CSV table of C-alpha atoms in Angstrom, one decimal:
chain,number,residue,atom,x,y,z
A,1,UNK,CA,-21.4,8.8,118.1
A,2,UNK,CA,-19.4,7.5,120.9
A,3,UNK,CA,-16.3,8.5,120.5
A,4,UNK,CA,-14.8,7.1,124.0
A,5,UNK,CA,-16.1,3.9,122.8
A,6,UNK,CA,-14.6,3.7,119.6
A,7,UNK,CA,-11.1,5.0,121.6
A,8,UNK,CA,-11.6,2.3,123.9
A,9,UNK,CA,-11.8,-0.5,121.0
A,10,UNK,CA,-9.1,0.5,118.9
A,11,UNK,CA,-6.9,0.9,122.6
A,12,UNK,CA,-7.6,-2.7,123.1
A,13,UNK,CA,-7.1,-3.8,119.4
A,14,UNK,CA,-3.7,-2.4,119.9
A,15,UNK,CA,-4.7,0.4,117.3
A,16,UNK,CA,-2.0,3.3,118.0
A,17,UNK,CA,-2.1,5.0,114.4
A,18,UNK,CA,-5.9,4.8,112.3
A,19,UNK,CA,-6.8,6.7,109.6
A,20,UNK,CA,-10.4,6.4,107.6
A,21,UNK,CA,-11.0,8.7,104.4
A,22,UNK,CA,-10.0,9.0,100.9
A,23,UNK,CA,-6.4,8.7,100.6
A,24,UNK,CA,-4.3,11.6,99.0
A,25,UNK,CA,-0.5,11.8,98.8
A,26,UNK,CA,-0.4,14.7,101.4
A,27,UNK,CA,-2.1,12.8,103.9
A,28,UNK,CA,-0.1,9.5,103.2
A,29,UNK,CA,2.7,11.7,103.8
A,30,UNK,CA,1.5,13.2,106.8
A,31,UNK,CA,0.5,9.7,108.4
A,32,UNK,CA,3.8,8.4,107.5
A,33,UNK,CA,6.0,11.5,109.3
A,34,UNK,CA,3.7,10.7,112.5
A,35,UNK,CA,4.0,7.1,112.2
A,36,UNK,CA,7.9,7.5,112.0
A,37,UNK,CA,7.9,10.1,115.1
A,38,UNK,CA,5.7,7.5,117.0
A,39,UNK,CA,7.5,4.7,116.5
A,40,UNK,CA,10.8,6.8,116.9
A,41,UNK,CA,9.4,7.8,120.2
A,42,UNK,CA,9.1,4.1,121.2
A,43,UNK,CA,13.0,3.4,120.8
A,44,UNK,CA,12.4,0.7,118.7
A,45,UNK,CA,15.3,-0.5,116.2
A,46,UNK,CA,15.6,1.1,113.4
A,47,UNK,CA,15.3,-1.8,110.8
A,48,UNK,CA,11.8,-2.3,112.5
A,49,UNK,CA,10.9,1.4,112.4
A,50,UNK,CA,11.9,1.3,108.2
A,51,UNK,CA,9.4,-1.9,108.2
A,52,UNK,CA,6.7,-0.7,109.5
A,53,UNK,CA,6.9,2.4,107.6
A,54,UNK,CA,7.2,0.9,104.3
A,55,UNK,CA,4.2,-1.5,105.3
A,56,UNK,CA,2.1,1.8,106.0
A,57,UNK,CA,3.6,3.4,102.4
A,58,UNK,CA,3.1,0.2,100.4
A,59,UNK,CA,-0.3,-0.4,101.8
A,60,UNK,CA,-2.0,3.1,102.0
A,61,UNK,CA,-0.2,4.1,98.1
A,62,UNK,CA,-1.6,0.3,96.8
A,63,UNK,CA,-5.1,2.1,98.2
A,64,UNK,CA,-4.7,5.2,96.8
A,65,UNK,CA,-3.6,4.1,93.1
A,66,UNK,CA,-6.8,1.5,93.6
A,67,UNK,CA,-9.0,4.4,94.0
A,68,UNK,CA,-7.5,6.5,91.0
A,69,UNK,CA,-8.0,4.2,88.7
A,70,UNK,CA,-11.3,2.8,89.5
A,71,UNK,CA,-14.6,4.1,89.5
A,72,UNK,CA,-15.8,3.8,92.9
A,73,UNK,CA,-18.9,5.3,94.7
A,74,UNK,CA,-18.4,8.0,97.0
A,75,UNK,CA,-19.0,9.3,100.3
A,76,UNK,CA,-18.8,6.8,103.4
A,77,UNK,CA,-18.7,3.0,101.1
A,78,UNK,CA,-15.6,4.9,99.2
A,79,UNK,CA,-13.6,5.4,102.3
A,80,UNK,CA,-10.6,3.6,102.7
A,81,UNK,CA,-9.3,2.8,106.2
A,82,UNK,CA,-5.2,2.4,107.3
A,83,UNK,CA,-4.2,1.0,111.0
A,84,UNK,CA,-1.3,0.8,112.6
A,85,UNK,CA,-1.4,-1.1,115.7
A,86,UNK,CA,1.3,-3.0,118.5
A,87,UNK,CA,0.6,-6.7,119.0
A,88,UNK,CA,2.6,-9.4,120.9
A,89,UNK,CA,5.6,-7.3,120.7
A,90,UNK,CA,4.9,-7.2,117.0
A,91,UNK,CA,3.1,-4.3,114.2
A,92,UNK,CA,0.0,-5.1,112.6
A,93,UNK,CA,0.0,-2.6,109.4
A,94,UNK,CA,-3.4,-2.9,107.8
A,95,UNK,CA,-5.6,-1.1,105.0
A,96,UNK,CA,-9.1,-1.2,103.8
A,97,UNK,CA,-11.0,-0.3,100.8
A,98,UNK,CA,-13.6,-0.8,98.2
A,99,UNK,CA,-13.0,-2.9,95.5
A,100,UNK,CA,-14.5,-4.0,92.2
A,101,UNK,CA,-15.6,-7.6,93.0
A,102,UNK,CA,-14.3,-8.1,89.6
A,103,UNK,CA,-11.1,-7.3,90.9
A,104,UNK,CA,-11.2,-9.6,93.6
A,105,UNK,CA,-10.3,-13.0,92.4
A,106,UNK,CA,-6.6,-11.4,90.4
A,107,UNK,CA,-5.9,-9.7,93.8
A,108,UNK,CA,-6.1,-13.0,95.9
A,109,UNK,CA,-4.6,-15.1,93.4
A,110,UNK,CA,-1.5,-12.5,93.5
A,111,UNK,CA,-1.2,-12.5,97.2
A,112,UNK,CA,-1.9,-16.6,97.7
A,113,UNK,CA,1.0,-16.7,95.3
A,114,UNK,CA,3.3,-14.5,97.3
A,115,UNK,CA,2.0,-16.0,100.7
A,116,UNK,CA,3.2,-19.4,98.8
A,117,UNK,CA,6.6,-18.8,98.8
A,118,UNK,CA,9.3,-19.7,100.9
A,119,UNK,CA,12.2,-16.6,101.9
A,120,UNK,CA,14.4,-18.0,98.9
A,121,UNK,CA,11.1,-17.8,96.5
A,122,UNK,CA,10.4,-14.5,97.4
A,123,UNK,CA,13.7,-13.1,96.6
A,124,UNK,CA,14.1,-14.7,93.5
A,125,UNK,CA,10.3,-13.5,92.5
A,126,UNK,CA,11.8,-10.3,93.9
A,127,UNK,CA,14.5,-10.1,91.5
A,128,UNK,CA,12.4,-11.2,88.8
A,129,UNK,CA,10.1,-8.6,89.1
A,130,UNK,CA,12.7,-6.2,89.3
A,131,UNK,CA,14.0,-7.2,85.5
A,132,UNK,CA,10.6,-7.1,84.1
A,133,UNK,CA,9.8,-3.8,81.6
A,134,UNK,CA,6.5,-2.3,83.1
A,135,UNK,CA,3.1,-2.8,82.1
A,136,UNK,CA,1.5,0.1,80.2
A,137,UNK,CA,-0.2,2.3,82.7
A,138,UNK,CA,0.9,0.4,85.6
A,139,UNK,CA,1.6,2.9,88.9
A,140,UNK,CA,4.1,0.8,90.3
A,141,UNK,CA,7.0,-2.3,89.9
A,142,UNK,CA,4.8,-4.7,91.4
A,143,UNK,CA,7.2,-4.8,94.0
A,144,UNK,CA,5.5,-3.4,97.2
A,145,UNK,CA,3.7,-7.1,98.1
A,146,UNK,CA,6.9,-8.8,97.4
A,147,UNK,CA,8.3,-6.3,99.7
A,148,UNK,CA,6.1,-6.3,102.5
A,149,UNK,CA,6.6,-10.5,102.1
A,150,UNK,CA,9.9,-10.0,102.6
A,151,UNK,CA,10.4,-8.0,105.6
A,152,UNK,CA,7.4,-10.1,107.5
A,153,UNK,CA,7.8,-13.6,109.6
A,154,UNK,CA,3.9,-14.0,108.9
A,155,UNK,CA,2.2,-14.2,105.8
A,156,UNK,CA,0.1,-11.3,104.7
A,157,UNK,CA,-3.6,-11.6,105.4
A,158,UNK,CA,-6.5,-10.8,103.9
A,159,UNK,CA,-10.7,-10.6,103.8
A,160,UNK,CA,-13.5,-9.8,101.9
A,161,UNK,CA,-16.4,-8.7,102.5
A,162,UNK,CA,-19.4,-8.1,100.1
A,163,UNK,CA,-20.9,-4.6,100.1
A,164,UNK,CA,-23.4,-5.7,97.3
A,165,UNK,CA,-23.4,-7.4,93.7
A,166,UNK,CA,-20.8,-4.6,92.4
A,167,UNK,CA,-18.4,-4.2,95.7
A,168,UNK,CA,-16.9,-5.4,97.9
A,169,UNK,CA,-14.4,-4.2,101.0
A,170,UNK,CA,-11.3,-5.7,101.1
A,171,UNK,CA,-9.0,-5.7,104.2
A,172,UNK,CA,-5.3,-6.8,104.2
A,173,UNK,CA,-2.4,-7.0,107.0
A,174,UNK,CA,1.1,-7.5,107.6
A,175,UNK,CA,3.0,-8.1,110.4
A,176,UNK,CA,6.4,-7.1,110.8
């Protein structure tokens, strides 16, 4: 393996943070106090330093709880994938992991919908989601995607790639 190599790609991908391997809340934690220190280091703003943070949260706990509650295979095609990178002046926070491909269509319909709606639409969906009583066995609000909307000037993006007739690995990024 060439490591040099691999440095030299993510250096020019802008990559500063990257982290590949199952996801567990010590090392989201971990990741996140180094992703603060780094970005702290860089004397950016604050508001832009609580951005990208929560991007890295929302994203690596949305591929965390994934994992949990799926059956997924294990070993290399399980491995999820986090990034952190500096582009334009801007911060690219993306993750990457297996998904059911039955899975897929729900998950882009929820994020075409939030990439759908204007600043005012997003608080209001926002709010909305806020007031609603969870679902049974739900890990979260279902206010992470609406948050990450909110605090980015671009629309989240998203791909898919298939892994085979039961998988796929699905990648999505926010800039903020």
């Amino acid at each position: 393996m060439d490591l040099f190599a691999i440095r030299e790609e993510l250096s020019k991908s802008g990559v500063m943070i990257c982290f590949t391997g199952p996801f567990s809340h010590s090392i989201i934690d971990e990741i996140g106090q180094a992703v603060r220190n780094h970005l702290s280091a860089e004397n950016i703003a604050k508001a832009a330093v609580m951005d990208v943070f929560a991007a890295y949260i929302e994203l690596a706990q949305n591929v965390k709880n994934y994992c949990a509650t799926r059956t997924l295979p294990t070993g290399d095609p399980g491995s999820s994938i986090i990034t952190i990178a500096k582009l334009d002046g801007r911060y690219q926070v993306s993750s990457g992991n297996v998904v059911l491909r039955e899975d897929i269509a729900p998950l882009l319909a929820n994020i075409d919908s939030i990439n759908a709606l204007d600043p005012a639409g997003l608080k209001a969906r926002y709010k909305e989601q806020m007031r609603r009583d969870r679902q049974p066995g739900a890990m979260g609000a279902g206010l992470g995607l609406l948050d990450i909307a909110r605090r980015s000037p671009e629309k989240l993006s998203y791909s898919v790639r298939d892994l085979d007739g039961n998988y796929a690995f699905f990648s999505l990024a926010a800039t903020v």
